[in-house]
Short mmCIF file of C-alpha atoms in Angstrom, two decimals:
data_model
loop_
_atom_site.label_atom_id
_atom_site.label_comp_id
_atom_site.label_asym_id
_atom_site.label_seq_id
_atom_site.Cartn_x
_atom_site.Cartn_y
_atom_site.Cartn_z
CA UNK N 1 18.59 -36.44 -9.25
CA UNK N 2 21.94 -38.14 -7.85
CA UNK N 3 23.49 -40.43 -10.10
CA UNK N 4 23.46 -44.05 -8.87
CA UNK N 5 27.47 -44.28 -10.02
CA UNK N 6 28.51 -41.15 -7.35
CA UNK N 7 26.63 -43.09 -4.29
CA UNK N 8 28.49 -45.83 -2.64
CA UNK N 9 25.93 -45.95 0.39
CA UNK N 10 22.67 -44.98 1.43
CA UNK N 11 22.05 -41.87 2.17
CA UNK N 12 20.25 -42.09 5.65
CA UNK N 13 21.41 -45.41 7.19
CA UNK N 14 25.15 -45.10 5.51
CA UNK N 15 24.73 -48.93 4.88
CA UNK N 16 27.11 -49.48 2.22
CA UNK N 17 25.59 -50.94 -0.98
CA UNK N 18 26.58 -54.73 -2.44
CA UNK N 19 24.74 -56.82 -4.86
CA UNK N 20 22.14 -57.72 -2.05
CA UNK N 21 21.55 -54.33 -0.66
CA UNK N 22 20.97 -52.57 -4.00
CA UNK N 23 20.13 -48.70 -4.66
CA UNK N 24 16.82 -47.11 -4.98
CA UNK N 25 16.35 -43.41 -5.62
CA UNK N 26 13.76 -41.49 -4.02
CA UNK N 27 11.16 -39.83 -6.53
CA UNK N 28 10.82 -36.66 -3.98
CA UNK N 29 14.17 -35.73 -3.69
CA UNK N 30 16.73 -37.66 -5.72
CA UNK N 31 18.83 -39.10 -3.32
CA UNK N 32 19.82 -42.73 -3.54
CA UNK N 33 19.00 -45.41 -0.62
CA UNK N 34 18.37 -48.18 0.57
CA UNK N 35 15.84 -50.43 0.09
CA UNK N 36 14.67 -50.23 4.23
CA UNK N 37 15.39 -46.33 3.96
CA UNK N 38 13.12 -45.97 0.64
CA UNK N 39 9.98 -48.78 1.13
CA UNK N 40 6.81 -46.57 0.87
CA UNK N 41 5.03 -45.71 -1.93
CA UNK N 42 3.04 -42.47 -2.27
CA UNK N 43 1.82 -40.27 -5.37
CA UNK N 44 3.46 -36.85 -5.96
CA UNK N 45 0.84 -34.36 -7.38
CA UNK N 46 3.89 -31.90 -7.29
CA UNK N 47 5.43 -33.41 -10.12
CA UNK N 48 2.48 -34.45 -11.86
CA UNK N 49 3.10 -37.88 -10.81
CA UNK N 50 -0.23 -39.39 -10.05
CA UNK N 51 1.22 -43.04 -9.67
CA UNK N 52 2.73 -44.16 -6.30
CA UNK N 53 6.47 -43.91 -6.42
CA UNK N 54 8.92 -44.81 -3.82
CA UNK N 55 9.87 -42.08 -1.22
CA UNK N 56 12.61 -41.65 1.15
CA UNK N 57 11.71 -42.04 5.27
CA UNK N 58 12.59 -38.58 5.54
CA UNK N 59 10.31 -37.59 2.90
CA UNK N 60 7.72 -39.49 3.88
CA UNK N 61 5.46 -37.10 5.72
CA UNK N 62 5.67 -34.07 3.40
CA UNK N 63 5.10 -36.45 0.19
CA UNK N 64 1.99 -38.05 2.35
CA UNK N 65 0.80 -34.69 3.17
CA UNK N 66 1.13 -32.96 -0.16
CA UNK N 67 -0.64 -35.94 -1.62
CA UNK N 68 -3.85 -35.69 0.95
CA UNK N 69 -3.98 -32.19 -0.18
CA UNK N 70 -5.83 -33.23 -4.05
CA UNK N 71 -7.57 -36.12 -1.69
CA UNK N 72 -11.40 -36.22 -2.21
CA UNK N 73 -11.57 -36.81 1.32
CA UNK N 74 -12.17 -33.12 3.19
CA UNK N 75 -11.48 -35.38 6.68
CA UNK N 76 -7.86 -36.37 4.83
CA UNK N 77 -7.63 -32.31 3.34
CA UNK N 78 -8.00 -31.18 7.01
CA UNK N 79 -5.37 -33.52 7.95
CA UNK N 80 -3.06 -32.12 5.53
CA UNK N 81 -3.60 -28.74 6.47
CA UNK N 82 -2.89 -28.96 10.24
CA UNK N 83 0.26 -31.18 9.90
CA UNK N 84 1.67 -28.45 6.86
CA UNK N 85 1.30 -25.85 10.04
CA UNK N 86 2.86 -28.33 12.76
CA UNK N 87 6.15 -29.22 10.05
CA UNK N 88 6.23 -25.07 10.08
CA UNK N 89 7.16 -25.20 13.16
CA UNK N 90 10.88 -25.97 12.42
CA UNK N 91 13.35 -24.61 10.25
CA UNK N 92 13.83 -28.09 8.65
CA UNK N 93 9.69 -28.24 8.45
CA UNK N 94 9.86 -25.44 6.56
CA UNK N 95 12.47 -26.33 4.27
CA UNK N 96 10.94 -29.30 3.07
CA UNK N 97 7.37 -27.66 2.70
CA UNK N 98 9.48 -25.18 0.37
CA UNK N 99 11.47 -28.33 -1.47
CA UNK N 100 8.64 -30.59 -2.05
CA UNK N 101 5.74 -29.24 -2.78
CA UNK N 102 4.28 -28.15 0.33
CA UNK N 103 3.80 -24.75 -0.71
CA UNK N 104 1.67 -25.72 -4.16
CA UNK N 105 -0.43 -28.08 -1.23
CA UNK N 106 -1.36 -24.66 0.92
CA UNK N 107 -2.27 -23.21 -2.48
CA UNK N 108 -4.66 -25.83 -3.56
CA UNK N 109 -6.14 -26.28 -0.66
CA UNK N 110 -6.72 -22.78 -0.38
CA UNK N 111 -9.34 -23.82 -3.21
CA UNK N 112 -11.47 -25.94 -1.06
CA UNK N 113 -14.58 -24.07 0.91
CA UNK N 114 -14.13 -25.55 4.36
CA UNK N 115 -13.60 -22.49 7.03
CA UNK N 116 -11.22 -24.76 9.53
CA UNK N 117 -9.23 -25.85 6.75
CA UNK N 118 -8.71 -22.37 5.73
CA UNK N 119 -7.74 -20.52 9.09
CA UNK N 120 -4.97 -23.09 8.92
CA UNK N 121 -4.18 -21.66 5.57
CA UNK N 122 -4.20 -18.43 6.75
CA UNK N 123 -1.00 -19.43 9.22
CA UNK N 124 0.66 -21.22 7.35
CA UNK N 125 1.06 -18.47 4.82
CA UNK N 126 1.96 -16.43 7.32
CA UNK N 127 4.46 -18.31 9.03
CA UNK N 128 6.54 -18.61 6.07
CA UNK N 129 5.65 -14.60 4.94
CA UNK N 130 8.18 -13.47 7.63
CA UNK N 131 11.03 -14.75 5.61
CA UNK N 132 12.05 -12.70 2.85
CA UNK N 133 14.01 -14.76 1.10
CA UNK N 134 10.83 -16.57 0.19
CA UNK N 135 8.50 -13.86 -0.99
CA UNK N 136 9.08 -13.92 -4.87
CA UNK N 137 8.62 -17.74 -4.70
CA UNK N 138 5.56 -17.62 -2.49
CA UNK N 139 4.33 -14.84 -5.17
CA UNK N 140 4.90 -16.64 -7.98
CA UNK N 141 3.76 -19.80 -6.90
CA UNK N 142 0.25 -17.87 -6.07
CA UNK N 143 0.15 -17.70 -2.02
CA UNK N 144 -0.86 -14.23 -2.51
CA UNK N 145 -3.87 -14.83 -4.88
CA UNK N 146 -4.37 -18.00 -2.07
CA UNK N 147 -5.07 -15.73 0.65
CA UNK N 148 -6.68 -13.36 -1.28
CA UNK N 149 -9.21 -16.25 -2.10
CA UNK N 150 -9.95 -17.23 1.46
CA UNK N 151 -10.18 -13.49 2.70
CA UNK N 152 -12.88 -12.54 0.13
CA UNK N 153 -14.79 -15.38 0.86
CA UNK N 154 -14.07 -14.71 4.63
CA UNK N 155 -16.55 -13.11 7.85
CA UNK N 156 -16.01 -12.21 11.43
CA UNK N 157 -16.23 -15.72 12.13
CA UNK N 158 -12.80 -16.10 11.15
CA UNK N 159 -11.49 -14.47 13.90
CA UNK N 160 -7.87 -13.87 14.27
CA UNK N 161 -6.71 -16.01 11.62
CA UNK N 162 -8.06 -12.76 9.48
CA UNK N 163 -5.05 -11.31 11.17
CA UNK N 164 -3.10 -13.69 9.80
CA UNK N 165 -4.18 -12.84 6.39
CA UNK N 166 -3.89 -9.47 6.37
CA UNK N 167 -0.84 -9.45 8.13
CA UNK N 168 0.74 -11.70 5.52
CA UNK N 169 -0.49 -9.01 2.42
CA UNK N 170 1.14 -6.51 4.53
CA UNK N 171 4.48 -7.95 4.50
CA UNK N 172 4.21 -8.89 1.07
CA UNK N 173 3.10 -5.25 -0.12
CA UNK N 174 6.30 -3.73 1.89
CA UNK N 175 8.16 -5.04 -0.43
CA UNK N 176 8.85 -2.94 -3.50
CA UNK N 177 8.93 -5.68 -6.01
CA UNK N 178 5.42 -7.13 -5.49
CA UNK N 179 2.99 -4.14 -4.84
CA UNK N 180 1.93 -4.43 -8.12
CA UNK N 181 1.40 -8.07 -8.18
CA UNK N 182 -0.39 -7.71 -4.75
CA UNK N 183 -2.79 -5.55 -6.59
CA UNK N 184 -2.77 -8.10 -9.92
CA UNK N 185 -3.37 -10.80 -7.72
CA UNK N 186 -6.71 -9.30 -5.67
CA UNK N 187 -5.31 -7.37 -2.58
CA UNK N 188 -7.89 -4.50 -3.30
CA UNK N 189 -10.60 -6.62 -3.30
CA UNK N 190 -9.65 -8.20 0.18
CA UNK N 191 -8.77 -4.68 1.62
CA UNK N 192 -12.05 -3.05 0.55
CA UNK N 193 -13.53 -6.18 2.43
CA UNK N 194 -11.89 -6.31 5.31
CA UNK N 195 -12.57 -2.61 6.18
CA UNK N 196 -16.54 -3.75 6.76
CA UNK N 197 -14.74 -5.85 10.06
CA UNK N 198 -13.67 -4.97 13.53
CA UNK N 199 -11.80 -1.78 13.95
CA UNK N 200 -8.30 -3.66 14.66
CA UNK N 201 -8.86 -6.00 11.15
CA UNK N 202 -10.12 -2.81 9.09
CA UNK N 203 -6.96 -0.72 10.48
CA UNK N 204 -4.44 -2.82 8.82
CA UNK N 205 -6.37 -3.07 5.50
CA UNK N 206 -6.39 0.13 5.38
CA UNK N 207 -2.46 0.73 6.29
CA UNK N 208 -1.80 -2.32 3.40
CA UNK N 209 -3.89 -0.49 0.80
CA UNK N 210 -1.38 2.63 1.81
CA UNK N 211 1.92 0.18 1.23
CA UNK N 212 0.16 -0.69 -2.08
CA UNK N 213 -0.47 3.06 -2.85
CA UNK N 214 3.53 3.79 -2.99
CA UNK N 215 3.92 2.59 -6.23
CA UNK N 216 2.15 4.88 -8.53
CA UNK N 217 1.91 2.21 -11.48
CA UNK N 218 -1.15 1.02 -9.06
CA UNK N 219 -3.15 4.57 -8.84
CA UNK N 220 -5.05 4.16 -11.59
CA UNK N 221 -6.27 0.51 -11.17
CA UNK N 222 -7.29 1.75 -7.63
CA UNK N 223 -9.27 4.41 -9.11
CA UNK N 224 -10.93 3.14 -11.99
CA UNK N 225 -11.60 -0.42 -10.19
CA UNK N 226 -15.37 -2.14 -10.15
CA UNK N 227 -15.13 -2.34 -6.04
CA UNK N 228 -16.05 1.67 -5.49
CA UNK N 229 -12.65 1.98 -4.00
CA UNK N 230 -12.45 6.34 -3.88
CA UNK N 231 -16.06 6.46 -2.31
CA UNK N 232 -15.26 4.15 0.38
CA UNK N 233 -11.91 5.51 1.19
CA UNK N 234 -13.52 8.88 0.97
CA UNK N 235 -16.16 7.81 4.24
CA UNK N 236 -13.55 6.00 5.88
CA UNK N 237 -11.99 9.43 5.87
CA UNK N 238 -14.87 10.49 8.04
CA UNK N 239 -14.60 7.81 10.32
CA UNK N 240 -14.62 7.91 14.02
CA UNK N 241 -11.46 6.56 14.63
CA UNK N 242 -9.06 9.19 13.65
CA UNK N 243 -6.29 6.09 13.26
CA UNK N 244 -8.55 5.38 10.25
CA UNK N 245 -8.98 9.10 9.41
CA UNK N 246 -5.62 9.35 9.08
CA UNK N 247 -4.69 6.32 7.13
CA UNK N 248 -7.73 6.99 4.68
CA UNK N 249 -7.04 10.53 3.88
CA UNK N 250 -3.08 9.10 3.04
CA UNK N 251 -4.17 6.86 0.68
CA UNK N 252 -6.47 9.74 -0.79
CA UNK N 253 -3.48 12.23 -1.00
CA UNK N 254 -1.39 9.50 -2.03
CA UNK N 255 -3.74 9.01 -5.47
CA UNK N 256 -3.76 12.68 -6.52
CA UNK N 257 -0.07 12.79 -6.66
CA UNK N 258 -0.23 11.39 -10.72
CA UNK N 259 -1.92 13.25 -13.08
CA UNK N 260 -5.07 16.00 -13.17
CA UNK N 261 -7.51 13.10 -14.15
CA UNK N 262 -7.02 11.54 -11.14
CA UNK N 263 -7.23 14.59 -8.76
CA UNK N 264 -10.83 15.28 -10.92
CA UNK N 265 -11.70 11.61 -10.19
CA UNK N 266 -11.42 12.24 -6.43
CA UNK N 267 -12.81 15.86 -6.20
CA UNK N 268 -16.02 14.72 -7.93
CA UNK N 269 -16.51 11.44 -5.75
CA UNK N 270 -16.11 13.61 -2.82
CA UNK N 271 -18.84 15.86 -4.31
CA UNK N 272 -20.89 12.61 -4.73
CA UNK N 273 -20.51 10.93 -1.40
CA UNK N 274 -21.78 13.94 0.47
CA UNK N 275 -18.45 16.20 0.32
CA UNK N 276 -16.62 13.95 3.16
CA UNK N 277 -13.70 16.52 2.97
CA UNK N 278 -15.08 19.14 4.30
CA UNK N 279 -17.07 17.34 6.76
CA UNK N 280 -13.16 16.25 7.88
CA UNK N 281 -12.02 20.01 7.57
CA UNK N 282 -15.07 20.94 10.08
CA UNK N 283 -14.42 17.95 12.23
CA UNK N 284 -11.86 19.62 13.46
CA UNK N 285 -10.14 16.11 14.97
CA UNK N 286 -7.83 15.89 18.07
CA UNK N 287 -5.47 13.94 15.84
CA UNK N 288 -3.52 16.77 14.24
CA UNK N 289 -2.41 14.54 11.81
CA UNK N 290 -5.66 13.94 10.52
CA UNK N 291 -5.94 17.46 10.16
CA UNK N 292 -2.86 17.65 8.16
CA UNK N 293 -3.49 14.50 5.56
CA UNK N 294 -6.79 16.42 4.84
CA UNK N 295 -5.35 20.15 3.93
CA UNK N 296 -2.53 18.00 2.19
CA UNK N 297 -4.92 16.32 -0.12
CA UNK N 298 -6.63 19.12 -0.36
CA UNK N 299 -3.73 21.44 -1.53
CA UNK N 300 -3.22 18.51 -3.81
CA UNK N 301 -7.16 18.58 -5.24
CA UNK N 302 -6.16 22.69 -5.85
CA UNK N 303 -3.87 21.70 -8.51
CA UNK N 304 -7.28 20.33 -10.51
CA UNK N 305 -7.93 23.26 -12.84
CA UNK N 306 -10.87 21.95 -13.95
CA UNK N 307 -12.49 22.25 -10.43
CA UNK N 308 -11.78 25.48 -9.40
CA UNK N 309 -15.41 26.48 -9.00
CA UNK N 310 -15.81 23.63 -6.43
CA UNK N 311 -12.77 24.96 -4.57
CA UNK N 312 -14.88 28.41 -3.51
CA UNK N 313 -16.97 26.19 -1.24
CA UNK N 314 -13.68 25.62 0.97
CA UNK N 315 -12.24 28.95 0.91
CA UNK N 316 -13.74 29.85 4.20
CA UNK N 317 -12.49 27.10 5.98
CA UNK N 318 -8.93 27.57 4.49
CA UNK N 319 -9.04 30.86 6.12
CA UNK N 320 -10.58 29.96 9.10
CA UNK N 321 -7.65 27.02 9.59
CA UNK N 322 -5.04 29.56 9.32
CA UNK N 323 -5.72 31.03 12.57
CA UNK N 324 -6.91 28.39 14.32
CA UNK N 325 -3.81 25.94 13.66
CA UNK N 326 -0.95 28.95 13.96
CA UNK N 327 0.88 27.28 16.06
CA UNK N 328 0.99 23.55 14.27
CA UNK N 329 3.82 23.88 12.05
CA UNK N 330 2.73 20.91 10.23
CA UNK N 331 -0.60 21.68 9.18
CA UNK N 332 0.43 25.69 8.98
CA UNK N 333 2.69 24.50 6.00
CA UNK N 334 0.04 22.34 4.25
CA UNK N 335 -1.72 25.15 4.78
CA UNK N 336 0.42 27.85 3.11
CA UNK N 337 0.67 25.58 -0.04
CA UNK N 338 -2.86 24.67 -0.16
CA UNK N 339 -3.51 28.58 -0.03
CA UNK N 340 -0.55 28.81 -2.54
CA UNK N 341 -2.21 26.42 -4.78
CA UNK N 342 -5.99 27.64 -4.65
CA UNK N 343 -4.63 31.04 -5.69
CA UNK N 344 -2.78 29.53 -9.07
CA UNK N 345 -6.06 30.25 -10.63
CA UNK N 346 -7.97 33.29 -11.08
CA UNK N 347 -11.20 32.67 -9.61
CA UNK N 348 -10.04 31.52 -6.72
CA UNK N 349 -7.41 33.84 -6.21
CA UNK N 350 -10.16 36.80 -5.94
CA UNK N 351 -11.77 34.99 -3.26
CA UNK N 352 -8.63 34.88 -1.25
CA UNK N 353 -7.54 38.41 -1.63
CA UNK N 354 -10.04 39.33 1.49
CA UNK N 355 -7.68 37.38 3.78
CA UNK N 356 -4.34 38.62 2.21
CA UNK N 357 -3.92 40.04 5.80
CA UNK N 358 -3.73 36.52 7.58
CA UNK N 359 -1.65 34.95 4.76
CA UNK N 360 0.94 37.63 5.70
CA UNK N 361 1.07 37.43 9.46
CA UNK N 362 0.65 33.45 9.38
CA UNK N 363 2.70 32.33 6.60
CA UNK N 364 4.88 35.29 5.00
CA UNK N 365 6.07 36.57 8.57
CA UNK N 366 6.78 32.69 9.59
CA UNK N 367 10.40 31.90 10.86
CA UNK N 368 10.04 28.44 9.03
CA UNK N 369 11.63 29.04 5.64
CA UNK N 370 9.42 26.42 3.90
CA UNK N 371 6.00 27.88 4.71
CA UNK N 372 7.20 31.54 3.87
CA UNK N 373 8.21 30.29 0.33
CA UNK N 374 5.10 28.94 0.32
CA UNK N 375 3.15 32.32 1.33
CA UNK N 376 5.42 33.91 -1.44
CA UNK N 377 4.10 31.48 -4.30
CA UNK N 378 0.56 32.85 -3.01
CA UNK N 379 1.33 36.39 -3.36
CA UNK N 380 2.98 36.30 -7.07
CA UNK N 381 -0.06 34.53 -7.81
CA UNK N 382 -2.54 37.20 -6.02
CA UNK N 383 0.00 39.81 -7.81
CA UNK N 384 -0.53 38.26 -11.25
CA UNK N 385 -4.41 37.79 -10.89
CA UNK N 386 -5.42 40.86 -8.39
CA UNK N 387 -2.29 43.02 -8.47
CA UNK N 388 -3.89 46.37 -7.13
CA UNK N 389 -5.42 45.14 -3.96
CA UNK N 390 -2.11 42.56 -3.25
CA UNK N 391 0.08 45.64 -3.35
CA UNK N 392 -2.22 47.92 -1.98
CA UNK N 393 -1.87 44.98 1.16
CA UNK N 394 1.76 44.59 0.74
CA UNK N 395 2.59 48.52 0.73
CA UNK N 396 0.90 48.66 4.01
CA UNK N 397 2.76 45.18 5.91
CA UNK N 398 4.67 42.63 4.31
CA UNK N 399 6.35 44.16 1.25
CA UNK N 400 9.82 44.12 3.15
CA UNK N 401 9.77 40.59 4.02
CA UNK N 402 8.49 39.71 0.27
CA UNK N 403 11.25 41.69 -1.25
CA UNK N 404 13.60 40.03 0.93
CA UNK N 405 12.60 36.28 0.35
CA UNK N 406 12.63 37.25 -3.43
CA UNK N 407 15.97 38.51 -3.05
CA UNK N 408 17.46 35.09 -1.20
CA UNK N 409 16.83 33.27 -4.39
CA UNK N 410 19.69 33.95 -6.91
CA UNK N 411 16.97 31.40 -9.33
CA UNK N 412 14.17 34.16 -8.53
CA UNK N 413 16.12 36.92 -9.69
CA UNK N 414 17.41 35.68 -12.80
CA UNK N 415 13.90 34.78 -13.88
CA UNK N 416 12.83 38.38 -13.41
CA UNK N 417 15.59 39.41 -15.14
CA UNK N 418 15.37 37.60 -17.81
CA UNK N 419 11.57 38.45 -18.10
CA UNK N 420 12.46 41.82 -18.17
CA UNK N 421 14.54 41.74 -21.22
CA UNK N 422 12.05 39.97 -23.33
CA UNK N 423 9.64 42.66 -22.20
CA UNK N 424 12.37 44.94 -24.00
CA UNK N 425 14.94 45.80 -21.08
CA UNK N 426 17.61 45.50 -23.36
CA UNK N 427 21.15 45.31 -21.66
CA UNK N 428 22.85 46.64 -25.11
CA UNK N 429 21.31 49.51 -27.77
CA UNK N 430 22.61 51.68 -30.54
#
């Protein structure tokens, strides 16, 4: 609000002021004016102003638009709606949709059940999501929950201005500060909804509820949600389009990073929704990727000790993978730890010791340092749990290159020996 003492002439027309052209001060935007420069009248809902007040000319058309936003008139709502997304258009639109209470119009009108008025919505938002320096605003002022509203409400009628929506959540969930919010604020809802579209829409929910998934304050809101979230990742997994394969089995590794409840949570949906995993592992996709999000999650489920009598099922296939992807390095390591992981526990360990002979040749012999480590994990496991048949194997091939990576780790050595001295190899005795 500008002072009427620090204004000597109006603001638009420069028309000095005298005791017959006096000073008027816009209610919008504080600036003082003229009495040609500030003659209209309108209401400013933004302000809680529900009087008509004198406005500026050049805030004239966002004041007349924000105020046929709360009209009762869906003709005059519709209006409002198209010109917000024509004023977008410019970087001065923009700035005074930001400035005076455009944004709280998209918002509200967001409210109103009237498809055309919506898709409008839906670019607006966007428009003004691909500027960053507006995202915690937009947030806070609700555009997310906004477009959350429309898209839950939304069908295939909607066309590409469900593009628009989703692409708009995706921006704001690449942004570390508002994953959570996006989550607070519905996003899970409209992702789970928008996977029931076309392939193209139900792609990018997918990749947003993987943005959201980063942030592992949201895992367990994910999981324990009302909207069935793990069982319909867990058949998206299956999916014919490996692009969705591959997303969907991201998000599922992404969840059993956390804690052992979680990995449980999964490993008995998957049981429940007709063991989608393996029907993955079996699959056998051209998209080697896919391949390795599922042995990745998998390796991950491993780690649940409680479910180590559902693993047995999937030893077979473990073994079976081994040979089959040798030569992908990528899915050969996920591989090694997955095997590495299955034989932490004893049960599982004896059901491995059969195929000590291919975790040798594939993983222990390996030239990539990383899988090897891995393969040596598996065998001081097997050693711990079945130590006459691992050494019976390792006497025969392998012991050399065991001894060797167990010697390149100054960490691995100093372990043993300090295992060995509480077991009473005393440096020191009288």
């Amino acid at each position: 609000w500008v002072a009427d003492y620090d204004v000597q002439a109006c603001c638009s027309c420069n028309s000095k002021f005298n005791q017959l052209r006096r000073k008027h001060h816009c209610r919008n935007c504080g600036d003082v004016f003229c009495s040609k420069c500030c003659k209209d009248k309108v209401i400013l809902p933004q302000f809680n102003i529900m009087e008509a007040e004198r406005v500026c000319d050049a805030c004239k058309p966002i004041s007349i638009l924000v105020a046929q936003s709360i009209s009762s008139q869906i003709s005059e709502q519709h209006i409002a709606a198209i010109e917000i997304v024509d004023m977008l258009q410019s970087t001065n639109g923009i700035k005074n949709v930001i400035q005076y209470g455009g944004l709280q119009a998209i918002v509200h009108l967001a409210t109103i059940d009237n498809q055309e008025i919506r898709k409008y919505l839906l670019s607006a938002i966007h428009t003004l999501s691909t500027y960053p320096s507006l995202h915690e605003y937009m947030a806070v002022t609700g555009a997310i929950k906004a477009i959350n509203r429309i898209i839950q409400d939304a069908d295939k009628s909607y066309g590409s201005a469900l593009y628009d929506g989703i692409g708009s959540l995706m921006i704001f969930c690449k942004s570390s500060k508002l994953k959570v919010q996006a989550l607070e604020d519905g996003t899970l809802k409209s992702v789970l909804h928008l996977c029931q579209m076309d392939e193209g829409t139900a792609l990018l929910a997918v990749r947003t509820l993987s943005l959201i998934l980063e942030d592992q304050a949201n895992h367990a809101s994910v999981i324990t949600n009302d909207e069935n979230a793990l069982q319909k990742l867990l058949k998206l997994a299956t999916s014919c389009d490996e692009q969705m394969q591959e997303i969907a089995l991201k998000c599922l590794s992404s969840l059993t990073i956390g804690s052992e409840w979680a990995r449980h949570r999964i490993f008995q949906e998957d049981f429940s929704t007709g063991k989608c995993i393996i029907t993955v592992l079996k699959q056998r996709p051209n998209n080697v990727q896919v391949m390795r999000n599922a042995v990745c999650l998998l390796a991950n489920l491993a780690c649940s000790q409680q479910d180590q009598s559902c693993l047995l099922e999937y030893v077979t296939i473990i073994t079976a993978l081994i040979v089959d992807y040798s030569q992908c390095k990528d899915v050969t390591y996920q591989l090694a730890r997955c095997v590495a992981n299955v034989t932490r526990y004893e049960c599982t360990a004896k059901a491995l010791i059969n195929d000590l002979e291919k975790i040798v040749k594939y993983h222990l012999m390996s030239k990539n340092e990383r899988i090897a480590f891995q393969a040596e994990r598996a065998l001081c496991n097997l050693l711990d749990h079945c130590p006459d048949e691992t050494v019976h194997h390792l006497a025969r091939n392998g012991a050399e290159k065991f001894i060797k990576l167990m010697a390149s780790s100054s960490e691995i050595l100093k372990g043993i020996t300090a295992n060995l001295k509480l077991c009473g190899a005393t440096e020191l005795e009288t």
